[in-house]
GROMACS .gro file of C-alpha atoms in nm:
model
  333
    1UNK     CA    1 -12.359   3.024  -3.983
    2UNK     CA    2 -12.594   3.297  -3.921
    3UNK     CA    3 -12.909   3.046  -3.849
    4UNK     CA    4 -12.715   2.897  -3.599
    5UNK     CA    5 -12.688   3.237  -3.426
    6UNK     CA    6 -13.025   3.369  -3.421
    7UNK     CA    7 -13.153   3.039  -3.253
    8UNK     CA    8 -12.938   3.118  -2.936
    9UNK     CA    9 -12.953   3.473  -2.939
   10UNK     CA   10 -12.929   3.798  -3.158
   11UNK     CA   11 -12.617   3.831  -3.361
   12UNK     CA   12 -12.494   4.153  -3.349
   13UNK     CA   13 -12.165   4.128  -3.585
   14UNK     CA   14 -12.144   3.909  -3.887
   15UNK     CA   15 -11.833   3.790  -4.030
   16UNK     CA   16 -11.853   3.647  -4.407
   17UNK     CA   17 -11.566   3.482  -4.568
   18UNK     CA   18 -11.336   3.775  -4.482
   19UNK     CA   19 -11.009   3.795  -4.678
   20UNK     CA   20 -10.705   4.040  -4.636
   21UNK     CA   21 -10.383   4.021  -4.816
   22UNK     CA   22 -10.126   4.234  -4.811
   23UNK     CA   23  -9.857   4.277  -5.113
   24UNK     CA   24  -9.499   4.251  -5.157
   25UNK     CA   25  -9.317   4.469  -5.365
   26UNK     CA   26  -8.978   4.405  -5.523
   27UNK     CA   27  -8.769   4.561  -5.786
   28UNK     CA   28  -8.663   4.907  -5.864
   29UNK     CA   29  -9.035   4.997  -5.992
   30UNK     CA   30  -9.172   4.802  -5.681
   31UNK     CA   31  -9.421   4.560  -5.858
   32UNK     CA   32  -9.622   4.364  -5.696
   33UNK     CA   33  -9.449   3.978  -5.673
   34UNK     CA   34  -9.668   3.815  -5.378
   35UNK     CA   35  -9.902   3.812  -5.131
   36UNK     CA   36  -9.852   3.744  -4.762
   37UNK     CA   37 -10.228   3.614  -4.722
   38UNK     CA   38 -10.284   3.723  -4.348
   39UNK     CA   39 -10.663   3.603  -4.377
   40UNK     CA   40 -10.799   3.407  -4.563
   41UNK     CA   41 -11.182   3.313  -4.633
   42UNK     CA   42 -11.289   3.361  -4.262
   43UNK     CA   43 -11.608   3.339  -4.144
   44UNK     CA   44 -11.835   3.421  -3.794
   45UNK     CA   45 -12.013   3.558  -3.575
   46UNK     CA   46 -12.084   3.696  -3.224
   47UNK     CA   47 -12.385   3.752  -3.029
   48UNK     CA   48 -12.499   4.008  -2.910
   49UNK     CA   49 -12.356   4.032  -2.527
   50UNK     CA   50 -12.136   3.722  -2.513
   51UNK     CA   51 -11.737   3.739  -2.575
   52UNK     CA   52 -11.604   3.570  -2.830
   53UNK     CA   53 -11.251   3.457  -2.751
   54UNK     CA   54 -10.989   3.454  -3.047
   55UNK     CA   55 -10.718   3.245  -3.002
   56UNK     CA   56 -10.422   3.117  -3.219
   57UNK     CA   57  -9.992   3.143  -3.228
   58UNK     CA   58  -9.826   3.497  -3.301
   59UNK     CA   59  -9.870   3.593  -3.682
   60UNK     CA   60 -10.206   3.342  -3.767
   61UNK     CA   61 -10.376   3.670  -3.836
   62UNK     CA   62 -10.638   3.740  -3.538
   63UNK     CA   63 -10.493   4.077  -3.512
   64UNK     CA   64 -10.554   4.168  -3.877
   65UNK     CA   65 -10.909   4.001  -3.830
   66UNK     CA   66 -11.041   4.262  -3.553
   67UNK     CA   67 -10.818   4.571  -3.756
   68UNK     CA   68 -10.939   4.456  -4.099
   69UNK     CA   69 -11.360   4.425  -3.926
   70UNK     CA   70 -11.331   4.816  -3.790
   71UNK     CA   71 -11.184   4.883  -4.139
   72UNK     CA   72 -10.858   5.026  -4.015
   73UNK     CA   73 -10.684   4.784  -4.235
   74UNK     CA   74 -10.931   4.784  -4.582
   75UNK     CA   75 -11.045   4.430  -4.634
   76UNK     CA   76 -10.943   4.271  -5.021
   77UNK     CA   77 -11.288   4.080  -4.956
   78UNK     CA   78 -11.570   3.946  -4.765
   79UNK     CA   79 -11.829   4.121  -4.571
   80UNK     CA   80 -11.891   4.212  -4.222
   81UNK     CA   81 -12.224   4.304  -4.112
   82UNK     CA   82 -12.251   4.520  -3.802
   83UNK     CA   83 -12.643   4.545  -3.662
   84UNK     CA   84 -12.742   4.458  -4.030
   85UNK     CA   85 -12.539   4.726  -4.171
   86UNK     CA   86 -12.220   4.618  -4.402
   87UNK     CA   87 -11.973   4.797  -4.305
   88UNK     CA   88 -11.714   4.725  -4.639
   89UNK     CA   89 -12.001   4.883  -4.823
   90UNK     CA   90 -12.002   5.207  -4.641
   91UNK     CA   91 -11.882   5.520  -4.721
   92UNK     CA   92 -11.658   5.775  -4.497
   93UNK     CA   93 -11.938   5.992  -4.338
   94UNK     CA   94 -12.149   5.665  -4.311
   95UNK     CA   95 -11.846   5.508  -4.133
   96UNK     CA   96 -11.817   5.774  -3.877
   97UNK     CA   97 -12.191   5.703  -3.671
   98UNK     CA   98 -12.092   5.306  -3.717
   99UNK     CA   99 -11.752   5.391  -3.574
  100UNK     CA  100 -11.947   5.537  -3.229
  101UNK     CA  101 -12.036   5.168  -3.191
  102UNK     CA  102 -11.760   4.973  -3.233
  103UNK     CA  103 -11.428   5.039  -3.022
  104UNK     CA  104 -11.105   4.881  -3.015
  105UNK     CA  105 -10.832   4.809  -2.704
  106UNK     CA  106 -10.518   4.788  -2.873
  107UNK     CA  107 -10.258   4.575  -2.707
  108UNK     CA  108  -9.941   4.828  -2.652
  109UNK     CA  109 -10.159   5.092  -2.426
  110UNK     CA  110  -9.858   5.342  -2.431
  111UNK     CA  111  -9.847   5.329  -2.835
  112UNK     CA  112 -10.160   5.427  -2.869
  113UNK     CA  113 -10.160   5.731  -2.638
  114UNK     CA  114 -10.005   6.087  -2.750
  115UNK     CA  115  -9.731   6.109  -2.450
  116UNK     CA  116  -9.785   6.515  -2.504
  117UNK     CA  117 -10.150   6.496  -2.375
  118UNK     CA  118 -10.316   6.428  -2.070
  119UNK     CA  119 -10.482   6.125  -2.047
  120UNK     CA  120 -10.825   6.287  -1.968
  121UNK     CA  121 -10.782   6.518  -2.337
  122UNK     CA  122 -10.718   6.133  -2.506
  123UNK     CA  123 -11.037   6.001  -2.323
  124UNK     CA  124 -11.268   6.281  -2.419
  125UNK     CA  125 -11.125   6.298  -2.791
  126UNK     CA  126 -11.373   6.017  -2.917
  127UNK     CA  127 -11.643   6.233  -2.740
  128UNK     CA  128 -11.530   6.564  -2.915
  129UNK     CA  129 -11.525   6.395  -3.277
  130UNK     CA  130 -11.869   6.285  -3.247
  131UNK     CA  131 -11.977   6.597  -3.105
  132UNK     CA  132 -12.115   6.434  -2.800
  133UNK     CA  133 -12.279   6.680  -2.495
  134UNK     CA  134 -12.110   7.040  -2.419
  135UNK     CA  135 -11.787   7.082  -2.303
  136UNK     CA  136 -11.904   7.041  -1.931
  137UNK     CA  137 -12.081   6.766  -1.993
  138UNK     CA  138 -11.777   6.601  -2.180
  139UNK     CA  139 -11.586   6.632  -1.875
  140UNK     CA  140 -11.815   6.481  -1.660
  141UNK     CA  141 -11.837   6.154  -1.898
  142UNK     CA  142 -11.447   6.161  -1.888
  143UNK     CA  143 -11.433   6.156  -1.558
  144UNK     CA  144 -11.697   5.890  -1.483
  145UNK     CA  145 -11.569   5.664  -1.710
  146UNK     CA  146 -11.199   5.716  -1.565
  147UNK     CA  147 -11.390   5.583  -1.203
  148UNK     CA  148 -11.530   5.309  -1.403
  149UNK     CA  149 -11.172   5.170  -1.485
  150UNK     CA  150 -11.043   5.240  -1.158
  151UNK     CA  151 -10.910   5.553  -1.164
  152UNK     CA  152 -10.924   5.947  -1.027
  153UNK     CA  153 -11.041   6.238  -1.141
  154UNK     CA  154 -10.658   6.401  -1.043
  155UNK     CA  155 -10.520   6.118  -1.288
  156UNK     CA  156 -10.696   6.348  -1.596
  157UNK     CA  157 -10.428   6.609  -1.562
  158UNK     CA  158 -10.147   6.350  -1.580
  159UNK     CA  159  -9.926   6.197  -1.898
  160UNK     CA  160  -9.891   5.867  -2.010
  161UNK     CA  161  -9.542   5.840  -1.931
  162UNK     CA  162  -9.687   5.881  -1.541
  163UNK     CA  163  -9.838   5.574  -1.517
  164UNK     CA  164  -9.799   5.177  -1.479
  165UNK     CA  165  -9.863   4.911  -1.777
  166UNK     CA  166 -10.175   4.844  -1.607
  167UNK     CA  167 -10.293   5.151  -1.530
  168UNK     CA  168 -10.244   5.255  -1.891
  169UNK     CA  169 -10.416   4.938  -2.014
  170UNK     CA  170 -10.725   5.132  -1.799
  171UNK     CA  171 -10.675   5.417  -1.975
  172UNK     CA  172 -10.705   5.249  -2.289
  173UNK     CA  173 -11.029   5.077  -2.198
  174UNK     CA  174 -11.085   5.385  -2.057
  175UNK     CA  175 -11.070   5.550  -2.409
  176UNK     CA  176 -11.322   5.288  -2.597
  177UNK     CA  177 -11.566   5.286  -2.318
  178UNK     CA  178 -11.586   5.661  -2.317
  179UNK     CA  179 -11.860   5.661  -2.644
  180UNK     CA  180 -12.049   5.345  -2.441
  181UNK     CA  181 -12.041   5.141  -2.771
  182UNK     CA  182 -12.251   4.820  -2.850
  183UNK     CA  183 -11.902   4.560  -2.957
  184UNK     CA  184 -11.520   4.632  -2.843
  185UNK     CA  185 -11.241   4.429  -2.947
  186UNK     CA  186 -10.977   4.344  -2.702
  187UNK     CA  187 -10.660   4.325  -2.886
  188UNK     CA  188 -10.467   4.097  -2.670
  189UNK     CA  189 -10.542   4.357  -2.417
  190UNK     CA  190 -10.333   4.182  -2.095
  191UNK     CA  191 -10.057   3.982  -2.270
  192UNK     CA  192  -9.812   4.277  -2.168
  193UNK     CA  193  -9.897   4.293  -1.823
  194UNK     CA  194  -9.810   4.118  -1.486
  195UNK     CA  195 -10.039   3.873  -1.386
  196UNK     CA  196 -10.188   3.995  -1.041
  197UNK     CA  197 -10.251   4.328  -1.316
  198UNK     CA  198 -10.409   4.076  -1.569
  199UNK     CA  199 -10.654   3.978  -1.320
  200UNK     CA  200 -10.725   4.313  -1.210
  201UNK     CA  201 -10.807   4.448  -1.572
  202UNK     CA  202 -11.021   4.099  -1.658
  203UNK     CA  203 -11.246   4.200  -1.378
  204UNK     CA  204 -11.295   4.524  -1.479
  205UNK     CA  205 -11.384   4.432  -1.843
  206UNK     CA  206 -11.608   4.169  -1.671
  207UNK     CA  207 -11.771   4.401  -1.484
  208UNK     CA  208 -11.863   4.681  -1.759
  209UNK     CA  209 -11.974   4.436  -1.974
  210UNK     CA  210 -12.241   4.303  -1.712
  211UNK     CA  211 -12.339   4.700  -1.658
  212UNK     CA  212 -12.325   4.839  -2.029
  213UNK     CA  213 -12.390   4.495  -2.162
  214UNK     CA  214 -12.098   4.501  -2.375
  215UNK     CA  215 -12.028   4.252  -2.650
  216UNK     CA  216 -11.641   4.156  -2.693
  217UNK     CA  217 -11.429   4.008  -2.948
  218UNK     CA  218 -11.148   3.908  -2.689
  219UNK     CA  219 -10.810   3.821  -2.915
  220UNK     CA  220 -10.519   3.607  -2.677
  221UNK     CA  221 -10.280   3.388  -2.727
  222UNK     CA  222 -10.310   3.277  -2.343
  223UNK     CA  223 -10.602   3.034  -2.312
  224UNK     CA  224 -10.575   3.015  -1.955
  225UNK     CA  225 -10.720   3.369  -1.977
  226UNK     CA  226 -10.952   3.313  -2.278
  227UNK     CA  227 -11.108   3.002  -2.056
  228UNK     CA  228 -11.192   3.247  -1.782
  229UNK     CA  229 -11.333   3.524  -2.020
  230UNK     CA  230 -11.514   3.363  -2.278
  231UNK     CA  231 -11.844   3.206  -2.416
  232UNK     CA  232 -11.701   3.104  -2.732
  233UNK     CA  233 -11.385   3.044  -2.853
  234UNK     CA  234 -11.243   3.033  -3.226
  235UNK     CA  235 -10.882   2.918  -3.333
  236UNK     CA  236 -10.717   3.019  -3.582
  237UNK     CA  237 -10.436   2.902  -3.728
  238UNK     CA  238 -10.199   3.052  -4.035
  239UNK     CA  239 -10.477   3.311  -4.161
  240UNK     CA  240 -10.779   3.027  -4.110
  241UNK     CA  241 -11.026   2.965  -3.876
  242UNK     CA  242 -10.970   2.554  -3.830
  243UNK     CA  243 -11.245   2.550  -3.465
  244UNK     CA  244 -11.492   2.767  -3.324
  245UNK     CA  245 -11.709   2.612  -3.003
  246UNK     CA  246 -11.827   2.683  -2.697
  247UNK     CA  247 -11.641   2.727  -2.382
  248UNK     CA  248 -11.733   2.415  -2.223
  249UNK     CA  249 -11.736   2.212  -2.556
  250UNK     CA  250 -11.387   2.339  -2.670
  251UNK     CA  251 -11.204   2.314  -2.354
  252UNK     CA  252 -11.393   1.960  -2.301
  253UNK     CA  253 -11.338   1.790  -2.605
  254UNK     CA  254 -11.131   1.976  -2.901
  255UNK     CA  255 -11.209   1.819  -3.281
  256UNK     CA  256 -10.916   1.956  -3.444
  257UNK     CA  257 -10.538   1.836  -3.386
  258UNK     CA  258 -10.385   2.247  -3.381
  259UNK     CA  259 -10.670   2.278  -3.077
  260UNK     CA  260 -10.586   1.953  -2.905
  261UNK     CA  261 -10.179   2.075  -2.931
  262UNK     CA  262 -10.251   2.399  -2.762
  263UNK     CA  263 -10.494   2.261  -2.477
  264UNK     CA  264 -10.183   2.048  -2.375
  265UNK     CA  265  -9.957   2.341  -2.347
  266UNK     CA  266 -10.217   2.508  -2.029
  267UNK     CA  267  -9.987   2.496  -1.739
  268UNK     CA  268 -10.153   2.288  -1.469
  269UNK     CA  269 -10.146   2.462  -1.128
  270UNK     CA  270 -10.047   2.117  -0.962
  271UNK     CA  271  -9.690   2.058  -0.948
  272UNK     CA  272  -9.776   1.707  -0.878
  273UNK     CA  273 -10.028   1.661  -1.177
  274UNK     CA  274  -9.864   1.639  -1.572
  275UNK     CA  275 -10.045   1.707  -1.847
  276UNK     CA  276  -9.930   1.489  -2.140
  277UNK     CA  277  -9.787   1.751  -2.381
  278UNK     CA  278  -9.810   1.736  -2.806
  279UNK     CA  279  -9.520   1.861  -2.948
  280UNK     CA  280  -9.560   2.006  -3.269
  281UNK     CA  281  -9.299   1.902  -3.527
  282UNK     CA  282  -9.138   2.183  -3.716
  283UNK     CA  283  -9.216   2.584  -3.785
  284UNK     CA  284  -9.566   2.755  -3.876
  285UNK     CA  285  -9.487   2.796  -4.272
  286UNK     CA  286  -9.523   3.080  -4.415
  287UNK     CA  287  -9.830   3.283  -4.504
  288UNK     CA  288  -9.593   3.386  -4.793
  289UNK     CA  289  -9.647   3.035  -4.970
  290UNK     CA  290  -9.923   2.864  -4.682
  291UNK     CA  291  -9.940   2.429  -4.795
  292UNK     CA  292 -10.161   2.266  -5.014
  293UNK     CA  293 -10.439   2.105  -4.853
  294UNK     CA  294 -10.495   2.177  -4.509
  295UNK     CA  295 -10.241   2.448  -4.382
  296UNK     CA  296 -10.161   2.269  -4.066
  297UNK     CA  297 -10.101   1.907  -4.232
  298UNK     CA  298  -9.701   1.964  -4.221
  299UNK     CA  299  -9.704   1.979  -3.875
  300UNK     CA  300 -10.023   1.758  -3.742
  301UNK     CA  301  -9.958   1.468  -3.601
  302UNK     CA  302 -10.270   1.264  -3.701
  303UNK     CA  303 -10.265   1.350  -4.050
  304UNK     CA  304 -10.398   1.100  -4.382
  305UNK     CA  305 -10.316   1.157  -4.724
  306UNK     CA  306 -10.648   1.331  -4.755
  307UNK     CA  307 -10.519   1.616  -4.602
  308UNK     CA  308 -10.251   1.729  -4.808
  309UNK     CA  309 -10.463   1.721  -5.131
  310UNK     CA  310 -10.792   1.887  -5.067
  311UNK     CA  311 -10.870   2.194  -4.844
  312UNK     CA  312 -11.153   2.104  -4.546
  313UNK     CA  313 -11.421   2.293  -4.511
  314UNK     CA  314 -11.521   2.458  -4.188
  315UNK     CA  315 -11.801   2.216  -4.114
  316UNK     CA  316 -12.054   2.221  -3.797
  317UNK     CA  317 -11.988   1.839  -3.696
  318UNK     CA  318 -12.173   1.878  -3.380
  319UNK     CA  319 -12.433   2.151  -3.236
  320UNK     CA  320 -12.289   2.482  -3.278
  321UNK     CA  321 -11.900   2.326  -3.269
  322UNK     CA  322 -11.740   2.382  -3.581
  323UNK     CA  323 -11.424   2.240  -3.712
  324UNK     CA  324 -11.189   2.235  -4.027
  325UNK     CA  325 -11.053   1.889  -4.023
  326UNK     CA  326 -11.108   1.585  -4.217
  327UNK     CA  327 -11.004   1.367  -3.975
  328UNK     CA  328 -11.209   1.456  -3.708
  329UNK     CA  329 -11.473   1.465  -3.968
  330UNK     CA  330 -11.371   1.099  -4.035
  331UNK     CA  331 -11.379   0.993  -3.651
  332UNK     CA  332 -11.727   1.128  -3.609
  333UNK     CA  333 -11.880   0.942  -3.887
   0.00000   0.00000   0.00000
């Protein structure tokens, strides 16, 4: 995948067959008895200054893909390489510099904030740990970044607890933008909030990313949002990646049948206009025990025999659009 990339632009993170599973324990002497295999064998990349949406239902594992590539979840395999760096491979005080450049948004704002400091202490604590400027100068930073996300420099002195969803999703961006790193992941960073506040913090993340030329991994489960956000998008689907394509391309003309399901589910802002809907049959099963074959042939409603034997492969079956799906494989023969 990485050729692909460096013909359209500079790839700034590379993600290699990535795998995370994490154990179940049972028993009085807790062994081991299963894996619940979150991710599994994903692979990507994203260039440097685009956004790459991340789309997929609750539990597929997009989550545990941007946690596992900043290494706050340890990885059981793969690589990621981070401005040609691997950052599995590096140690703790090797971490820390790489760290500076890659930020996170996590989705519950308030969680991630300590309600018994001001907000301004949380924004300047990246600056402090990397030793960044004097204490004067640390303020300053703090405070222009708080203006940045919309804020005032009296909102420094305040608590958590003080503020709206959307002003602590501000704070939060607030918080990653603070060490101006190269690549932030947005972890579903406005599913919580009202949406006249959703547009509000899309712009702002819009806007820094024109002026710091900012590279995003943007993780939703709304595509309405990822449409207006995004250069790429990538599904995923019970710990796999089954399409990655181009705005345009995806929202155009989706290859694989998960894709195709979830494009009919976009509320259309007509009332008098009805999109024809796919129902999906049955529940997501479980990453516990995922099925043979392709994971999503229970459920698909174009399925062939093929598909519950072997696994596809994540193939590119048309310029940079790829797809895990042997029947759209077989329809663009």
């Amino acid at each position: 995948m990485s050729n692909n990339a460096s013909q359209k632009g500079e790839t700034l993170v590379e993600v290699n067959n990535l795998v995370k599973y994490f154990p179940v324990r049972a028993g009085l002497l807790q062994r081991v008895v299963n894996h619940v295999k979150a991710v599994d064998d994903v692979s990507f990349f994203v260039r440097k200054g685009e956004t790459l949406g991340m789309v997929g239902e609750s539990g597929c594992g997009k989550t545990t893909v941007g946690r596992t590539m900043l290494r706050l979840v340890e990885p059981t395999s793969g690589s990621v390489k981070f401005g040609g760096k691997d950052v599995f491979a590096l140690k703790q005080n090797e971490l820390k510099p790489v760290r500076r450049d890659m930020q996170i948004i996590f989705q519950d704002p308030y969680a991630s904030l300590d309600p018994r400091v001001p907000i301004g202490e949380s924004v300047m604590e990246g600056l402090h740990i990397h030793r960044i400027g004097t204490p004067k100068e640390r303020v300053e930073i703090m405070l222009e970044t708080l203006k940045k996300v919309g804020l005032e420099n009296y909102h420094a002195r305040r608590y958590p607890h003080e503020f709206s969803g959307g002003q602590r999703q501000r704070i939060g961006i607030a918080r990653a933008l603070a060490l101006r790193p190269q690549f932030i992941i947005c972890d579903e960073p406005v599913s919580a909030l009202d949406v006249s506040i959703q547009s509000q913090v899309l712009n702002i993340l819009k806007d820094l990313q024109k002026e710091f030329g900012l590279t995003y991994l943007f993780i939703a489960h709304n595509l309405s949002v990822v449409e207006h956000v995004s250069d790429r998008v990538a599904v995923m689907y019970l710990g796999k990646m089954v399409e990655l394509a181009t705005r345009d391309d995806l929202f155009r003309e989706a290859l694989h049948p998960y894709t195709q399901a979830l494009m009919s589910a976009i509320p259309v802002p007509n009332p008098r206009l009805k999109r024809e809907r796919t129902i999906l049959k049955g529940d997501v099963p479980s990453p516990l025990n995922p099925p043979k074959g392709c994971r999503f042939h229970p459920r698909c409603p174009v399925a062939i025999e093929r598909c519950s034997q072997d696994e596809p492969q994540f193939k590119e079956l048309r310029p940079d659009h790829w797809v895990a799906c042997w029947v759209a494989e077989q329809n663009l023969k």
